[in-house]
PDB file of C-alpha atoms in Angstrom:
ATOM      1  CA  MET A   1      -2.980  26.036  -5.810  1.00  0.00           C
ATOM      2  CA  PRO A   2      -2.428  24.145  -2.523  1.00  0.00           C
ATOM      3  CA  ARG A   3       1.144  23.579  -1.442  1.00  0.00           C
ATOM      4  CA  ARG A   4       2.293  20.021  -1.945  1.00  0.00           C
ATOM      5  CA  ARG A   5       3.474  18.381   1.270  1.00  0.00           C
ATOM      6  CA  ALA A   6       6.594  16.303   1.449  1.00  0.00           C
ATOM      7  CA  LEU A   7       6.318  12.561   1.957  1.00  0.00           C
ATOM      8  CA  VAL A   8       8.748  11.105   4.469  1.00  0.00           C
ATOM      9  CA  THR A   9       8.666   7.331   4.947  1.00  0.00           C
ATOM     10  CA  LEU A  10       9.583   5.835   8.278  1.00  0.00           C
ATOM     11  CA  ILE A  11      12.660   3.715   7.634  1.00  0.00           C
ATOM     12  CA  ALA A  12      13.712   3.294  11.240  1.00  0.00           C
ATOM     13  CA  LEU A  13      13.556  -0.496  11.174  1.00  0.00           C
ATOM     14  CA  SER A  14      15.926  -0.582   8.218  1.00  0.00           C
ATOM     15  CA  LEU A  15      18.333   2.238   8.827  1.00  0.00           C
ATOM     16  CA  LEU A  16      18.882   2.473  12.556  1.00  0.00           C
ATOM     17  CA  PRO A  17      21.767   0.506  14.069  1.00  0.00           C
ATOM     18  CA  ALA A  18      20.778  -2.408  16.240  1.00  0.00           C
ATOM     19  CA  ALA A  19      22.788  -1.047  19.169  1.00  0.00           C
ATOM     20  CA  LEU A  20      20.145   1.479  20.234  1.00  0.00           C
ATOM     21  CA  SER A  21      19.059  -0.602  23.246  1.00  0.00           C
ATOM     22  CA  ALA A  22      19.342   2.287  25.708  1.00  0.00           C
ATOM     23  CA  GLN A  23      18.641   5.042  23.243  1.00  0.00           C
ATOM     24  CA  ALA A  24      15.350   6.090  21.737  1.00  0.00           C
ATOM     25  CA  THR A  25      14.965   7.825  18.409  1.00  0.00           C
ATOM     26  CA  LEU A  26      11.952  10.081  18.100  1.00  0.00           C
ATOM     27  CA  VAL A  27      10.188  11.220  14.971  1.00  0.00           C
ATOM     28  CA  ILE A  28       8.181  14.326  15.834  1.00  0.00           C
ATOM     29  CA  ARG A  29       6.667  17.422  14.284  1.00  0.00           C
ATOM     30  CA  GLY A  30       5.337  15.339  11.477  1.00  0.00           C
ATOM     31  CA  ARG A  31       1.953  13.896  10.719  1.00  0.00           C
ATOM     32  CA  ILE A  32       2.380  10.144  11.269  1.00  0.00           C
ATOM     33  CA  TRP A  33       0.039   7.710   9.577  1.00  0.00           C
ATOM     34  CA  THR A  34       0.095   4.458  11.560  1.00  0.00           C
ATOM     35  CA  GLY A  35      -1.906   2.125   9.346  1.00  0.00           C
ATOM     36  CA  ASP A  36      -4.027   1.247  12.400  1.00  0.00           C
ATOM     37  CA  SER A  37      -7.676   2.005  11.576  1.00  0.00           C
ATOM     38  CA  THR A  38      -8.526   2.478  15.270  1.00  0.00           C
ATOM     39  CA  ARG A  39      -5.955   5.288  15.632  1.00  0.00           C
ATOM     40  CA  PRO A  40      -4.624   6.156  12.196  1.00  0.00           C
ATOM     41  CA  TRP A  41      -2.799   9.368  13.134  1.00  0.00           C
ATOM     42  CA  ALA A  42      -0.092  10.233  15.652  1.00  0.00           C
ATOM     43  CA  SER A  43       2.310  13.100  16.242  1.00  0.00           C
ATOM     44  CA  ALA A  44       5.283  11.231  17.747  1.00  0.00           C
ATOM     45  CA  LEU A  45       6.861   7.831  17.999  1.00  0.00           C
ATOM     46  CA  ALA A  46       9.851   6.269  19.728  1.00  0.00           C
ATOM     47  CA  VAL A  47      12.196   3.614  18.409  1.00  0.00           C
ATOM     48  CA  ALA A  48      14.589   1.607  20.600  1.00  0.00           C
ATOM     49  CA  GLY A  49      16.957  -0.773  18.856  1.00  0.00           C
ATOM     50  CA  ASP A  50      14.985  -2.399  16.058  1.00  0.00           C
ATOM     51  CA  THR A  51      11.586  -1.947  17.732  1.00  0.00           C
ATOM     52  CA  ILE A  52       8.992   0.828  17.689  1.00  0.00           C
ATOM     53  CA  VAL A  53       8.227   1.124  21.394  1.00  0.00           C
ATOM     54  CA  ALA A  54       5.688   3.939  21.464  1.00  0.00           C
ATOM     55  CA  VAL A  55       3.355   5.715  19.058  1.00  0.00           C
ATOM     56  CA  GLY A  56       1.133   8.613  20.028  1.00  0.00           C
ATOM     57  CA  ASP A  57       1.757  12.132  21.228  1.00  0.00           C
ATOM     58  CA  SER A  58       4.588  13.800  23.165  1.00  0.00           C
ATOM     59  CA  ALA A  59       3.349  12.286  26.428  1.00  0.00           C
ATOM     60  CA  ALA A  60       3.468   8.774  24.980  1.00  0.00           C
ATOM     61  CA  VAL A  61       7.122   9.052  24.032  1.00  0.00           C
ATOM     62  CA  ALA A  62       8.266  11.105  27.028  1.00  0.00           C
ATOM     63  CA  PRO A  63       9.389   8.051  29.098  1.00  0.00           C
ATOM     64  CA  PHE A  64      11.902   7.167  26.371  1.00  0.00           C
ATOM     65  CA  VAL A  65      13.549  10.590  26.150  1.00  0.00           C
ATOM     66  CA  GLY A  66      17.009  10.904  27.646  1.00  0.00           C
ATOM     67  CA  ARG A  67      20.227  12.834  27.230  1.00  0.00           C
ATOM     68  CA  THR A  68      21.350  10.679  24.287  1.00  0.00           C
ATOM     69  CA  THR A  69      18.004  10.668  22.526  1.00  0.00           C
ATOM     70  CA  LYS A  70      18.177  11.519  18.846  1.00  0.00           C
ATOM     71  CA  VAL A  71      15.320  13.677  17.657  1.00  0.00           C
ATOM     72  CA  ILE A  72      14.200  13.706  14.022  1.00  0.00           C
ATOM     73  CA  HIS A  73      11.961  16.516  12.893  1.00  0.00           C
ATOM     74  CA  ALA A  74       9.862  15.249   9.992  1.00  0.00           C
ATOM     75  CA  PRO A  75       8.632  18.087   7.751  1.00  0.00           C
ATOM     76  CA  GLY A  76       5.789  16.166   6.130  1.00  0.00           C
ATOM     77  CA  LEU A  77       3.879  12.917   6.201  1.00  0.00           C
ATOM     78  CA  VAL A  78       5.483   9.907   7.900  1.00  0.00           C
ATOM     79  CA  THR A  79       4.278   6.426   6.964  1.00  0.00           C
ATOM     80  CA  PRO A  80       5.307   2.839   7.660  1.00  0.00           C
ATOM     81  CA  GLY A  81       8.044   1.618   5.333  1.00  0.00           C
ATOM     82  CA  PHE A  82       6.929   0.386   1.934  1.00  0.00           C
ATOM     83  CA  GLN A  83       7.455  -3.217   0.810  1.00  0.00           C
ATOM     84  CA  ASP A  84       7.759  -4.118  -2.873  1.00  0.00           C
ATOM     85  CA  GLY A  85       6.600  -7.657  -3.558  1.00  0.00           C
ATOM     86  CA  HIS A  86       8.244  -8.107  -6.973  1.00  0.00           C
ATOM     87  CA  THR A  87      11.521  -6.574  -8.117  1.00  0.00           C
ATOM     88  CA  HIS A  88      14.685  -7.617  -9.905  1.00  0.00           C
ATOM     89  CA  PHE A  89      16.625  -5.607  -7.412  1.00  0.00           C
ATOM     90  CA  ILE A  90      20.276  -5.827  -8.433  1.00  0.00           C
ATOM     91  CA  ASP A  91      19.281  -5.682 -12.102  1.00  0.00           C
ATOM     92  CA  GLY A  92      17.560  -2.414 -11.200  1.00  0.00           C
ATOM     93  CA  GLY A  93      20.824  -1.156  -9.751  1.00  0.00           C
ATOM     94  CA  PHE A  94      22.591  -1.889 -13.017  1.00  0.00           C
ATOM     95  CA  GLN A  95      19.769  -0.208 -14.921  1.00  0.00           C
ATOM     96  CA  LEU A  96      20.202   2.990 -12.904  1.00  0.00           C
ATOM     97  CA  ALA A  97      23.643   3.378 -14.503  1.00  0.00           C
ATOM     98  CA  SER A  98      22.649   2.069 -17.932  1.00  0.00           C
ATOM     99  CA  LEU A  99      20.874   3.355 -21.006  1.00  0.00           C
ATOM    100  CA  ASP A 100      17.288   4.241 -20.076  1.00  0.00           C
ATOM    101  CA  LEU A 101      14.745   4.194 -22.912  1.00  0.00           C
ATOM    102  CA  ARG A 102      11.605   3.954 -20.808  1.00  0.00           C
ATOM    103  CA  ALA A 103      10.368   7.456 -21.695  1.00  0.00           C
ATOM    104  CA  VAL A 104      11.064   7.177 -25.457  1.00  0.00           C
ATOM    105  CA  ARG A 105       8.002   7.954 -27.570  1.00  0.00           C
ATOM    106  CA  THR A 106       9.252   7.599 -31.175  1.00  0.00           C
ATOM    107  CA  PRO A 107      11.759   5.483 -33.136  1.00  0.00           C
ATOM    108  CA  ALA A 108      13.744   8.646 -33.907  1.00  0.00           C
ATOM    109  CA  GLU A 109      14.080   9.385 -30.193  1.00  0.00           C
ATOM    110  CA  PHE A 110      15.101   5.765 -29.596  1.00  0.00           C
ATOM    111  CA  ILE A 111      17.933   6.063 -32.107  1.00  0.00           C
ATOM    112  CA  ARG A 112      19.041   9.457 -30.768  1.00  0.00           C
ATOM    113  CA  LYS A 113      19.235   8.289 -27.166  1.00  0.00           C
ATOM    114  CA  VAL A 114      21.205   5.172 -28.106  1.00  0.00           C
ATOM    115  CA  ARG A 115      23.605   7.331 -30.157  1.00  0.00           C
ATOM    116  CA  ASP A 116      24.115   9.866 -27.374  1.00  0.00           C
ATOM    117  CA  PHE A 117      24.755   7.156 -24.768  1.00  0.00           C
ATOM    118  CA  ALA A 118      27.139   5.198 -27.010  1.00  0.00           C
ATOM    119  CA  ARG A 119      29.328   8.262 -27.514  1.00  0.00           C
ATOM    120  CA  HIS A 120      30.490   7.992 -23.900  1.00  0.00           C
ATOM    121  CA  VAL A 121      31.075   4.222 -23.787  1.00  0.00           C
ATOM    122  CA  PRO A 122      34.599   2.829 -24.333  1.00  0.00           C
ATOM    123  CA  LYS A 123      35.107   0.952 -27.569  1.00  0.00           C
ATOM    124  CA  GLY A 124      34.251  -2.723 -27.294  1.00  0.00           C
ATOM    125  CA  ARG A 125      32.213  -2.479 -24.084  1.00  0.00           C
ATOM    126  CA  TRP A 126      28.726  -3.958 -24.187  1.00  0.00           C
ATOM    127  CA  ILE A 127      25.786  -1.563 -23.894  1.00  0.00           C
ATOM    128  CA  THR A 128      22.819  -3.050 -22.053  1.00  0.00           C
ATOM    129  CA  GLY A 129      19.762  -1.760 -20.231  1.00  0.00           C
ATOM    130  CA  GLY A 130      17.028  -0.178 -22.283  1.00  0.00           C
ATOM    131  CA  ASP A 131      13.520  -0.760 -20.894  1.00  0.00           C
ATOM    132  CA  TRP A 132      11.993   0.410 -24.183  1.00  0.00           C
ATOM    133  CA  ASP A 133       8.272   0.079 -24.908  1.00  0.00           C
ATOM    134  CA  HIS A 134       7.349   0.058 -28.589  1.00  0.00           C
ATOM    135  CA  THR A 135       3.615   0.193 -27.780  1.00  0.00           C
ATOM    136  CA  LEU A 136       4.107   3.899 -26.994  1.00  0.00           C
ATOM    137  CA  TRP A 137       5.362   4.645 -30.526  1.00  0.00           C
ATOM    138  CA  PRO A 138       3.235   5.599 -33.548  1.00  0.00           C
ATOM    139  CA  GLY A 139       2.329   2.368 -35.323  1.00  0.00           C
ATOM    140  CA  GLN A 140       4.056   0.309 -32.613  1.00  0.00           C
ATOM    141  CA  PRO A 141       6.883  -1.061 -34.813  1.00  0.00           C
ATOM    142  CA  LEU A 142       9.425  -3.330 -33.205  1.00  0.00           C
ATOM    143  CA  PRO A 143      12.952  -1.880 -33.393  1.00  0.00           C
ATOM    144  CA  ARG A 144      15.454  -3.447 -35.781  1.00  0.00           C
ATOM    145  CA  HIS A 145      19.227  -3.671 -35.537  1.00  0.00           C
ATOM    146  CA  GLU A 146      19.573  -1.426 -38.610  1.00  0.00           C
ATOM    147  CA  TRP A 147      18.120   1.453 -36.590  1.00  0.00           C
ATOM    148  CA  ILE A 148      21.184   1.624 -34.347  1.00  0.00           C
ATOM    149  CA  ASP A 149      24.022  -0.117 -36.216  1.00  0.00           C
ATOM    150  CA  SER A 150      25.422   3.115 -37.653  1.00  0.00           C
ATOM    151  CA  VAL A 151      25.553   4.789 -34.217  1.00  0.00           C
ATOM    152  CA  THR A 152      26.971   1.776 -32.312  1.00  0.00           C
ATOM    153  CA  ARG A 153      29.675   0.462 -34.648  1.00  0.00           C
ATOM    154  CA  ASP A 154      32.203   0.163 -31.826  1.00  0.00           C
ATOM    155  CA  ASN A 155      30.005  -1.565 -29.235  1.00  0.00           C
ATOM    156  CA  PRO A 156      27.847  -4.684 -29.011  1.00  0.00           C
ATOM    157  CA  VAL A 157      24.354  -3.648 -27.879  1.00  0.00           C
ATOM    158  CA  PHE A 158      21.585  -5.681 -26.266  1.00  0.00           C
ATOM    159  CA  LEU A 159      18.626  -3.644 -25.028  1.00  0.00           C
ATOM    160  CA  GLU A 160      15.689  -5.236 -23.228  1.00  0.00           C
ATOM    161  CA  ARG A 161      12.060  -4.285 -23.531  1.00  0.00           C
ATOM    162  CA  LEU A 162      10.701  -3.049 -20.207  1.00  0.00           C
ATOM    163  CA  ASP A 163       9.037  -6.396 -19.399  1.00  0.00           C
ATOM    164  CA  GLY A 164      12.267  -8.368 -19.894  1.00  0.00           C
ATOM    165  CA  HIS A 165      10.616 -10.758 -22.375  1.00  0.00           C
ATOM    166  CA  GLU A 166      12.095  -9.178 -25.487  1.00  0.00           C
ATOM    167  CA  ALA A 167      15.369  -7.486 -26.473  1.00  0.00           C
ATOM    168  CA  LEU A 168      17.107  -5.840 -29.420  1.00  0.00           C
ATOM    169  CA  ALA A 169      20.644  -6.769 -30.487  1.00  0.00           C
ATOM    170  CA  ASN A 170      22.700  -4.670 -32.894  1.00  0.00           C
ATOM    171  CA  ALA A 171      24.841  -6.162 -35.672  1.00  0.00           C
ATOM    172  CA  ALA A 172      27.899  -6.362 -33.405  1.00  0.00           C
ATOM    173  CA  ALA A 173      25.961  -8.327 -30.792  1.00  0.00           C
ATOM    174  CA  LEU A 174      24.512 -10.650 -33.448  1.00  0.00           C
ATOM    175  CA  LYS A 175      28.030 -11.343 -34.690  1.00  0.00           C
ATOM    176  CA  ALA A 176      29.346 -11.945 -31.160  1.00  0.00           C
ATOM    177  CA  ALA A 177      26.526 -14.439 -30.520  1.00  0.00           C
ATOM    178  CA  GLY A 178      27.017 -16.135 -33.893  1.00  0.00           C
ATOM    179  CA  VAL A 179      23.425 -15.485 -34.954  1.00  0.00           C
ATOM    180  CA  THR A 180      22.732 -15.707 -38.693  1.00  0.00           C
ATOM    181  CA  ARG A 181      19.752 -16.323 -40.949  1.00  0.00           C
ATOM    182  CA  SER A 182      20.161 -20.061 -40.335  1.00  0.00           C
ATOM    183  CA  THR A 183      20.173 -19.847 -36.522  1.00  0.00           C
ATOM    184  CA  PRO A 184      17.092 -21.673 -35.211  1.00  0.00           C
ATOM    185  CA  SER A 185      14.967 -20.347 -32.375  1.00  0.00           C
ATOM    186  CA  PRO A 186      15.438 -22.227 -29.096  1.00  0.00           C
ATOM    187  CA  ALA A 187      12.585 -23.956 -27.318  1.00  0.00           C
ATOM    188  CA  GLY A 188      10.460 -21.402 -25.494  1.00  0.00           C
ATOM    189  CA  GLY A 189      11.896 -18.473 -27.415  1.00  0.00           C
ATOM    190  CA  GLU A 190      12.028 -16.760 -30.779  1.00  0.00           C
ATOM    191  CA  ILE A 191      14.788 -15.169 -32.831  1.00  0.00           C
ATOM    192  CA  GLY A 192      13.240 -12.597 -35.131  1.00  0.00           C
ATOM    193  CA  HIS A 193      13.903 -13.042 -38.859  1.00  0.00           C
ATOM    194  CA  ASP A 194      12.843 -10.753 -41.675  1.00  0.00           C
ATOM    195  CA  PRO A 195      10.017 -12.512 -43.577  1.00  0.00           C
ATOM    196  CA  GLY A 196      11.423 -11.311 -46.900  1.00  0.00           C
ATOM    197  CA  THR A 197      15.177 -11.857 -46.568  1.00  0.00           C
ATOM    198  CA  GLY A 198      15.365 -14.341 -43.719  1.00  0.00           C
ATOM    199  CA  GLU A 199      18.052 -12.233 -42.056  1.00  0.00           C
ATOM    200  CA  PRO A 200      17.853 -11.688 -38.269  1.00  0.00           C
ATOM    201  CA  THR A 201      16.089  -8.475 -37.291  1.00  0.00           C
ATOM    202  CA  GLY A 202      17.867  -8.218 -33.941  1.00  0.00           C
ATOM    203  CA  ILE A 203      14.758  -9.083 -31.933  1.00  0.00           C
ATOM    204  CA  PHE A 204      14.984 -11.905 -29.383  1.00  0.00           C
ATOM    205  CA  LYS A 205      12.032 -13.125 -27.322  1.00  0.00           C
ATOM    206  CA  ASP A 206      11.822 -15.042 -24.036  1.00  0.00           C
ATOM    207  CA  ASN A 207      14.285 -17.985 -23.907  1.00  0.00           C
ATOM    208  CA  ALA A 208      16.061 -16.704 -27.031  1.00  0.00           C
ATOM    209  CA  LEU A 209      17.524 -13.848 -24.974  1.00  0.00           C
ATOM    210  CA  GLN A 210      19.949 -16.368 -23.493  1.00  0.00           C
ATOM    211  CA  VAL A 211      21.519 -16.871 -26.922  1.00  0.00           C
ATOM    212  CA  VAL A 212      22.967 -13.364 -26.642  1.00  0.00           C
ATOM    213  CA  TYR A 213      23.378 -13.202 -22.867  1.00  0.00           C
ATOM    214  CA  ALA A 214      25.592 -16.279 -23.115  1.00  0.00           C
ATOM    215  CA  VAL A 215      28.305 -14.087 -24.700  1.00  0.00           C
ATOM    216  CA  VAL A 216      27.754 -10.921 -22.634  1.00  0.00           C
ATOM    217  CA  PRO A 217      30.543 -10.644 -20.034  1.00  0.00           C
ATOM    218  CA  GLY A 218      29.153 -11.160 -16.553  1.00  0.00           C
ATOM    219  CA  PRO A 219      29.606  -8.567 -13.808  1.00  0.00           C
ATOM    220  CA  THR A 220      32.395  -8.914 -11.285  1.00  0.00           C
ATOM    221  CA  PRO A 221      31.455  -9.218  -7.593  1.00  0.00           C
ATOM    222  CA  GLU A 222      32.531  -5.586  -7.209  1.00  0.00           C
ATOM    223  CA  ASP A 223      30.251  -4.546 -10.082  1.00  0.00           C
ATOM    224  CA  ARG A 224      27.366  -6.451  -8.509  1.00  0.00           C
ATOM    225  CA  ASP A 225      27.952  -4.910  -5.071  1.00  0.00           C
ATOM    226  CA  SER A 226      28.087  -1.424  -6.581  1.00  0.00           C
ATOM    227  CA  ALA A 227      24.805  -2.036  -8.407  1.00  0.00           C
ATOM    228  CA  LEU A 228      23.211  -3.258  -5.180  1.00  0.00           C
ATOM    229  CA  VAL A 229      24.351  -0.207  -3.212  1.00  0.00           C
ATOM    230  CA  ARG A 230      23.093   2.022  -6.041  1.00  0.00           C
ATOM    231  CA  ALA A 231      19.693   0.311  -5.920  1.00  0.00           C
ATOM    232  CA  LEU A 232      19.578   0.540  -2.116  1.00  0.00           C
ATOM    233  CA  ARG A 233      20.262   4.261  -2.280  1.00  0.00           C
ATOM    234  CA  TYR A 234      17.391   4.759  -4.706  1.00  0.00           C
ATOM    235  CA  ALA A 235      15.061   2.508  -2.698  1.00  0.00           C
ATOM    236  CA  ALA A 236      15.765   4.472   0.486  1.00  0.00           C
ATOM    237  CA  SER A 237      14.977   7.730  -1.321  1.00  0.00           C
ATOM    238  CA  ILE A 238      11.420   6.520  -1.977  1.00  0.00           C
ATOM    239  CA  GLY A 239      10.899   4.857   1.394  1.00  0.00           C
ATOM    240  CA  LEU A 240      11.311   1.220   0.364  1.00  0.00           C
ATOM    241  CA  THR A 241      12.296  -0.918   3.347  1.00  0.00           C
ATOM    242  CA  GLY A 242      11.765  -4.447   2.036  1.00  0.00           C
ATOM    243  CA  THR A 243      11.520  -6.341  -1.225  1.00  0.00           C
ATOM    244  CA  SER A 244      11.056  -9.726  -2.822  1.00  0.00           C
ATOM    245  CA  SER A 245      13.696  -9.967  -5.544  1.00  0.00           C
ATOM    246  CA  MET A 246      12.700 -12.383  -8.307  1.00  0.00           C
ATOM    247  CA  PHE A 247      15.022 -14.583 -10.359  1.00  0.00           C
ATOM    248  CA  ALA A 248      17.831 -13.745  -7.968  1.00  0.00           C
ATOM    249  CA  SER A 249      20.983 -15.829  -8.218  1.00  0.00           C
ATOM    250  CA  PHE A 250      23.398 -17.254  -5.682  1.00  0.00           C
ATOM    251  CA  ALA A 251      25.774 -14.492  -6.808  1.00  0.00           C
ATOM    252  CA  ASP A 252      23.056 -11.958  -5.898  1.00  0.00           C
ATOM    253  CA  ARG A 253      22.650 -13.608  -2.508  1.00  0.00           C
ATOM    254  CA  ALA A 254      26.396 -13.384  -1.895  1.00  0.00           C
ATOM    255  CA  SER A 255      26.298  -9.699  -2.825  1.00  0.00           C
ATOM    256  CA  PHE A 256      23.460  -8.980  -0.401  1.00  0.00           C
ATOM    257  CA  GLN A 257      25.361 -10.800   2.337  1.00  0.00           C
ATOM    258  CA  ARG A 258      28.581  -8.859   1.657  1.00  0.00           C
ATOM    259  CA  VAL A 259      26.734  -5.551   1.752  1.00  0.00           C
ATOM    260  CA  GLU A 260      24.972  -6.624   4.960  1.00  0.00           C
ATOM    261  CA  ARG A 261      28.294  -7.476   6.614  1.00  0.00           C
ATOM    262  CA  ALA A 262      29.635  -4.087   5.549  1.00  0.00           C
ATOM    263  CA  GLY A 263      26.740  -2.400   7.378  1.00  0.00           C
ATOM    264  CA  LEU A 264      25.369  -0.885   4.171  1.00  0.00           C
ATOM    265  CA  LEU A 265      22.152  -2.862   3.812  1.00  0.00           C
ATOM    266  CA  THR A 266      19.213  -0.488   4.320  1.00  0.00           C
ATOM    267  CA  MET A 267      16.333  -2.848   3.597  1.00  0.00           C
ATOM    268  CA  ARG A 268      15.240  -6.424   4.084  1.00  0.00           C
ATOM    269  CA  ALA A 269      15.271  -8.751   1.093  1.00  0.00           C
ATOM    270  CA  ALA A 270      13.646 -12.092   0.327  1.00  0.00           C
ATOM    271  CA  LEU A 271      15.342 -13.675  -2.681  1.00  0.00           C
ATOM    272  CA  TYR A 272      13.481 -15.976  -5.063  1.00  0.00           C
ATOM    273  CA  LEU A 273      15.864 -18.120  -7.100  1.00  0.00           C
ATOM    274  CA  PRO A 274      15.059 -19.823 -10.426  1.00  0.00           C
ATOM    275  CA  LEU A 275      13.027 -23.010 -10.143  1.00  0.00           C
ATOM    276  CA  GLU A 276      15.696 -24.880 -12.122  1.00  0.00           C
ATOM    277  CA  ASP A 277      18.057 -24.323  -9.178  1.00  0.00           C
ATOM    278  CA  TRP A 278      15.685 -25.964  -6.716  1.00  0.00           C
ATOM    279  CA  HIS A 279      18.092 -28.758  -5.790  1.00  0.00           C
ATOM    280  CA  ALA A 280      20.904 -26.336  -4.912  1.00  0.00           C
ATOM    281  CA  VAL A 281      18.421 -24.142  -3.041  1.00  0.00           C
ATOM    282  CA  ALA A 282      17.146 -27.110  -1.040  1.00  0.00           C
ATOM    283  CA  ASP A 283      20.699 -28.182  -0.171  1.00  0.00           C
ATOM    284  CA  THR A 284      21.625 -24.647   0.871  1.00  0.00           C
ATOM    285  CA  VAL A 285      18.586 -24.212   3.103  1.00  0.00           C
ATOM    286  CA  ALA A 286      19.111 -27.652   4.656  1.00  0.00           C
ATOM    287  CA  ALA A 287      22.755 -26.911   5.410  1.00  0.00           C
ATOM    288  CA  ASP A 288      22.665 -23.252   6.419  1.00  0.00           C
ATOM    289  CA  GLY A 289      19.024 -22.240   6.767  1.00  0.00           C
ATOM    290  CA  ALA A 290      17.140 -19.749   4.637  1.00  0.00           C
ATOM    291  CA  GLY A 291      19.015 -16.728   5.997  1.00  0.00           C
ATOM    292  CA  ASP A 292      18.483 -14.061   8.627  1.00  0.00           C
ATOM    293  CA  ASP A 293      16.075 -11.179   9.226  1.00  0.00           C
ATOM    294  CA  TRP A 294      17.804  -9.086   6.556  1.00  0.00           C
ATOM    295  CA  VAL A 295      18.639 -11.464   3.720  1.00  0.00           C
ATOM    296  CA  ARG A 296      16.871 -14.770   3.212  1.00  0.00           C
ATOM    297  CA  ILE A 297      15.848 -17.196   0.512  1.00  0.00           C
ATOM    298  CA  GLY A 298      12.118 -16.624   0.133  1.00  0.00           C
ATOM    299  CA  GLY A 299      11.369 -19.331  -2.412  1.00  0.00           C
ATOM    300  CA  LEU A 300      11.646 -20.223  -6.074  1.00  0.00           C
ATOM    301  CA  LYS A 301      10.508 -18.363  -9.181  1.00  0.00           C
ATOM    302  CA  GLU A 302       9.430 -19.538 -12.631  1.00  0.00           C
ATOM    303  CA  PHE A 303       7.030 -18.397 -15.292  1.00  0.00           C
ATOM    304  CA  MET A 304       4.928 -20.507 -17.617  1.00  0.00           C
ATOM    305  CA  ASP A 305       4.279 -17.981 -20.365  1.00  0.00           C
ATOM    306  CA  GLY A 306       5.504 -14.808 -22.015  1.00  0.00           C
ATOM    307  CA  SER A 307       4.038 -11.334 -21.801  1.00  0.00           C
ATOM    308  CA  ALA A 308       1.243  -9.502 -23.582  1.00  0.00           C
ATOM    309  CA  GLY A 309       3.427  -6.465 -24.316  1.00  0.00           C
ATOM    310  CA  SER A 310       6.058  -8.557 -26.093  1.00  0.00           C
ATOM    311  CA  ARG A 311       3.320 -10.634 -27.757  1.00  0.00           C
ATOM    312  CA  THR A 312       4.820 -13.827 -26.422  1.00  0.00           C
ATOM    313  CA  ALA A 313       1.948 -14.794 -24.113  1.00  0.00           C
ATOM    314  CA  PHE A 314      -0.377 -17.611 -25.162  1.00  0.00           C
ATOM    315  CA  PHE A 315      -3.901 -16.627 -26.151  1.00  0.00           C
ATOM    316  CA  ALA A 316      -6.397 -19.380 -26.876  1.00  0.00           C
TER     317      ALA A 316
END
């Protein structure tokens, strides 16, 4: 069996300080894929400041080598930094420290993982996260609040499906949100009710998620910054050097800017705010501009439909 080679992504443009004007950083002893079809492979490159100044072999980078040159020996494949065109970046940082149900394959496993996570959560604290996918389960049943009520008596729970268009609330969360059998579904959303009893099942779809999120305590700026740094750390580990973060908020933008000022921002971010905030976005851009090379407002985001996985998309 052939030995698997390590993948090292070039993150020089994101991670190197901008003060390297007189200093070159070399990446050598690695196979460098350039992305240039006319010369796709190289064995060395030089970076000065925020610019790649030479790509080729040892001779090509030799003019940039000096006493203060930092040399990086790459053990495997080096590539240009990856860009992700659609993330919910700070939400992902929160998810990294939250309950993760993405790999669950049965309802029994779903219940067990919720139980095990809840055991370590202080009484009264909301449990969020999830990323469950019922289409992976035998028979594909949607979860119900009764599945987890007995193992989450002390905590309100609201767990999103992996597409973000559907979520499960336990009995404590339903009570906190004031949802009963008589609660109507909001426009553009659906509150699940049992067809036999009329009682809420705990399932919320699309705009109905806001019925519960309205009573979930929001994160503090410190919580948001910690989630961002957590997400940045993970992104750097897989070579991500830029992203477009969708449905970002002005609070997210402030967090990115704080982390940038602290010198901890390791990637570039274009933030797409909700379309409903277009007036505030327009005023902000007119007054202060869209941002800088690291953090900027990229545009607005909205969706016109649900998702196929949550069965909220329109099919004619």
